[in-house]
Short mmCIF file of N, CA and C in Angstrom, two decimals:
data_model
loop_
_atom_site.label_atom_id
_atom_site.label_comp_id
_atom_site.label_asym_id
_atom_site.label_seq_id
_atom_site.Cartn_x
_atom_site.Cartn_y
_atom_site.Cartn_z
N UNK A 1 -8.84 7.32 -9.40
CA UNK A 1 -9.54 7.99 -8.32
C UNK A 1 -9.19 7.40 -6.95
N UNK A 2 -9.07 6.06 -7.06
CA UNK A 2 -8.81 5.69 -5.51
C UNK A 2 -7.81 6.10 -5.02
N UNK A 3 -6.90 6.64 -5.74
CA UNK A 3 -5.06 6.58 -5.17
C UNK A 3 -5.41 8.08 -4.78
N UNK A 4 -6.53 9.22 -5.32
CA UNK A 4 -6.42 10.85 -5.10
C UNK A 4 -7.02 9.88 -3.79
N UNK A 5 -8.14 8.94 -3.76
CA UNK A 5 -9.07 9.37 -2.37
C UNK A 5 -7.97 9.68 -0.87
N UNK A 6 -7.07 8.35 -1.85
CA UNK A 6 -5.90 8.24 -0.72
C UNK A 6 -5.31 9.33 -0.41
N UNK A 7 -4.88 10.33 -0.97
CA UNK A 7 -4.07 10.98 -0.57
C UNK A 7 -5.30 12.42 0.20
N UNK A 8 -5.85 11.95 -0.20
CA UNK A 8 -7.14 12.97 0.13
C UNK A 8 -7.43 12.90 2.27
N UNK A 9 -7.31 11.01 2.45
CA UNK A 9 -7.73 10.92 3.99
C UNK A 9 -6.49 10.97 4.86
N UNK A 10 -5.19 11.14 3.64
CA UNK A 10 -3.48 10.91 4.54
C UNK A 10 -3.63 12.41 4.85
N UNK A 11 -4.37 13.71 3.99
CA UNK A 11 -4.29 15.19 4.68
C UNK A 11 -5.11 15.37 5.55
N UNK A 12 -6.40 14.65 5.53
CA UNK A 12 -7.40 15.31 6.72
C UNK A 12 -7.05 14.23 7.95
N UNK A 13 -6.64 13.30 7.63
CA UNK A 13 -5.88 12.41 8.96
C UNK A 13 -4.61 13.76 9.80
N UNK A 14 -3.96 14.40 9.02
CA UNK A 14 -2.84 14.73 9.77
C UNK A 14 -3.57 16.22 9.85
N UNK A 15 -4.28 17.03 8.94
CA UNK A 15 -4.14 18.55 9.38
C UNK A 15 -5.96 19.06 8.60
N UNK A 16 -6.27 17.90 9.52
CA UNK A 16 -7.97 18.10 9.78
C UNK A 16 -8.50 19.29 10.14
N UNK A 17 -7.93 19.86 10.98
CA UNK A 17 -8.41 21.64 12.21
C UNK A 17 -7.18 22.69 11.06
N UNK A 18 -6.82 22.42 9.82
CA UNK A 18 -5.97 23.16 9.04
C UNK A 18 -6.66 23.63 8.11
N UNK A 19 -6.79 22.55 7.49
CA UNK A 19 -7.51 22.76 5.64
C UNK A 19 -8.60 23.53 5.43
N UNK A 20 -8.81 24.49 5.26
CA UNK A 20 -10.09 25.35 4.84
C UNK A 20 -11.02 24.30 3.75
N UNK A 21 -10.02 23.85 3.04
CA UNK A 21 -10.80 22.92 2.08
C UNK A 21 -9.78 22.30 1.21
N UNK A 22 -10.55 21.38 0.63
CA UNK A 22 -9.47 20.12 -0.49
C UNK A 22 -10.61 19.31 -1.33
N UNK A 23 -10.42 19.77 -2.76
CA UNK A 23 -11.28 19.60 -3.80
C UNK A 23 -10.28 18.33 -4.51
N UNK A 24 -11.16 17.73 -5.30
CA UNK A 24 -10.69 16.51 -5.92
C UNK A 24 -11.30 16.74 -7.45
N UNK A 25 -10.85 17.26 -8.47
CA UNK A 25 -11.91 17.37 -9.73
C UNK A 25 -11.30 16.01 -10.60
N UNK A 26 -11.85 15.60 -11.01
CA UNK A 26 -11.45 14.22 -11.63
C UNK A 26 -11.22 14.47 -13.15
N UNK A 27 -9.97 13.94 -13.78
CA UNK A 27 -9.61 14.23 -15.26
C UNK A 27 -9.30 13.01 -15.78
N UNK A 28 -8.99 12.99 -16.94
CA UNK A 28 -8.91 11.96 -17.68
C UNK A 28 -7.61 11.54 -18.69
N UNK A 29 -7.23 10.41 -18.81
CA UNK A 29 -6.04 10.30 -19.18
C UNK A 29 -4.99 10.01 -17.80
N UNK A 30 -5.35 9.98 -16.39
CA UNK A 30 -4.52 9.89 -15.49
C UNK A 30 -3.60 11.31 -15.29
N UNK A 31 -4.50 11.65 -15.58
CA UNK A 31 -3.49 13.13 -14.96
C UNK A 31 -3.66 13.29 -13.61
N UNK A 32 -2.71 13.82 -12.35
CA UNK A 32 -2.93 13.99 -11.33
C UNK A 32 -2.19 15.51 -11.08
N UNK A 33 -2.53 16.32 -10.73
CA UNK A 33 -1.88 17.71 -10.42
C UNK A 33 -2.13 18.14 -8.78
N UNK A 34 -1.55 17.99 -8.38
CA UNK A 34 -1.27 18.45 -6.85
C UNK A 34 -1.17 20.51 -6.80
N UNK A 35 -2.14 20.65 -5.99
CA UNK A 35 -1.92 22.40 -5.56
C UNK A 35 -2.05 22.63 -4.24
N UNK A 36 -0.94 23.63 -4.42
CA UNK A 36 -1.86 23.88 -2.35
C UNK A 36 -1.75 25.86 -2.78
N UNK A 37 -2.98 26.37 -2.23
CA UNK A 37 -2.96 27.84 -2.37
C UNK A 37 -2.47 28.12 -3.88
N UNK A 38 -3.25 27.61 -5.24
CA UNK A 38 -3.43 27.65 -6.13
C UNK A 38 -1.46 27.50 -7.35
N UNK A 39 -0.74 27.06 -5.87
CA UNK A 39 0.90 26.79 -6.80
C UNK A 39 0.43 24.98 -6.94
N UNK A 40 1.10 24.71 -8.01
CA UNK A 40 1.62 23.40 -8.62
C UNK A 40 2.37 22.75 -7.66
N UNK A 41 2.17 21.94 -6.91
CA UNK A 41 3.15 20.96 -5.96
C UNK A 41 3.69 19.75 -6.23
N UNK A 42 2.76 19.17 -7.51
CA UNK A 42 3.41 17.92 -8.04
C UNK A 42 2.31 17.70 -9.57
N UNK A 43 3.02 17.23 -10.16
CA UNK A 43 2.11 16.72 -11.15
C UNK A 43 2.93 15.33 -11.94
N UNK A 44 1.79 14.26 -11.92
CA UNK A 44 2.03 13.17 -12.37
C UNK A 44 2.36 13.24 -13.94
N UNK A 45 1.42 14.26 -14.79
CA UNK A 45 1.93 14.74 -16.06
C UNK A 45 3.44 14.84 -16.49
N UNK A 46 3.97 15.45 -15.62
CA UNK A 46 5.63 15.77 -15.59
C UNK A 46 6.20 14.77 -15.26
N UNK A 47 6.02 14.07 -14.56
CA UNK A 47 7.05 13.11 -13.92
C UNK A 47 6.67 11.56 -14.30
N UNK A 48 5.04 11.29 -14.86
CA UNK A 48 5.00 10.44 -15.18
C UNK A 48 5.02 8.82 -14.44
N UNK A 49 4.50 9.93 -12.93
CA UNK A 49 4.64 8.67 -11.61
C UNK A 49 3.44 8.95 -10.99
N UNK A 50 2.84 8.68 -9.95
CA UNK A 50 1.86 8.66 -8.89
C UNK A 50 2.73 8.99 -7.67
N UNK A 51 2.88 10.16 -7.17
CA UNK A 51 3.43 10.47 -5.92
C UNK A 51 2.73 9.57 -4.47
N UNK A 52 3.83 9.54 -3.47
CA UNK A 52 3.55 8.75 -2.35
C UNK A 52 2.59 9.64 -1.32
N UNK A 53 1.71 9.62 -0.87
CA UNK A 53 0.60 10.47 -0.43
C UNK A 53 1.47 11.06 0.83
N UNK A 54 2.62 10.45 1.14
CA UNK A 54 3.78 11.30 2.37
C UNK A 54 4.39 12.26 2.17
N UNK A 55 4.65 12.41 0.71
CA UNK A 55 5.38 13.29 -0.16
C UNK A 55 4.47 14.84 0.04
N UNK A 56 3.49 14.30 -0.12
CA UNK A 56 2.51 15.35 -0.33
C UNK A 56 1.96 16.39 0.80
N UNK A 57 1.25 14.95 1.92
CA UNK A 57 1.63 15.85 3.26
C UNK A 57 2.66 16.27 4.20
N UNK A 58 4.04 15.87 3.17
CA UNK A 58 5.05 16.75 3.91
C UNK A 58 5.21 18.51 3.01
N UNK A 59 4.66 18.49 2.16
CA UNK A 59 4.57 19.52 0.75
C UNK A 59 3.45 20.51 1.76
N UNK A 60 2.87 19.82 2.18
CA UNK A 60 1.52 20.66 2.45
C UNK A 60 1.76 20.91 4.07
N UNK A 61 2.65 20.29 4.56
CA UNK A 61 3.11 20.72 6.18
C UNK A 61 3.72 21.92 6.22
N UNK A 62 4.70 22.05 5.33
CA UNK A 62 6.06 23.20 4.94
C UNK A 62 5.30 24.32 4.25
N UNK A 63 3.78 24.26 3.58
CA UNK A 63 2.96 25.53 3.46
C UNK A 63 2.35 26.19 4.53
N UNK A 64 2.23 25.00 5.51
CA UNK A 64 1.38 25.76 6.93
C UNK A 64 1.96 26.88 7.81
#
């Protein structure tokens, strides 16, 4: 959970006046699945890593 919170304050740090909203549902086993507008943007399942929370808000810049 701490590493989603992280990536959670690196999006409202950069595109605060953007996000309609950003849900965090918590699972088990370490799964992490990244969405923006209900597509798949990353998932730790697949790759078997913890993405860099930069990765993510550059993923989520290139949707805006």
């Amino acid at each position: 959970m701490p590493k989603a919170l992280g990536v959670a304050e690196a999006l409202l740090a950069r595109f605060k006046n953007d996000i309609a909203s950003l849900e965090l549902i918590p699972s088990g086993g370490g799964v992490f699945e990244f969405f923006v507008d209900g597509e798949l943007v990353y998932s730790k399942k697949a790759t078997g890593k913890h993405p860099d929370p930069a990765f993510l808000v550059e993923e989520v810049a290139k949707r805006l």
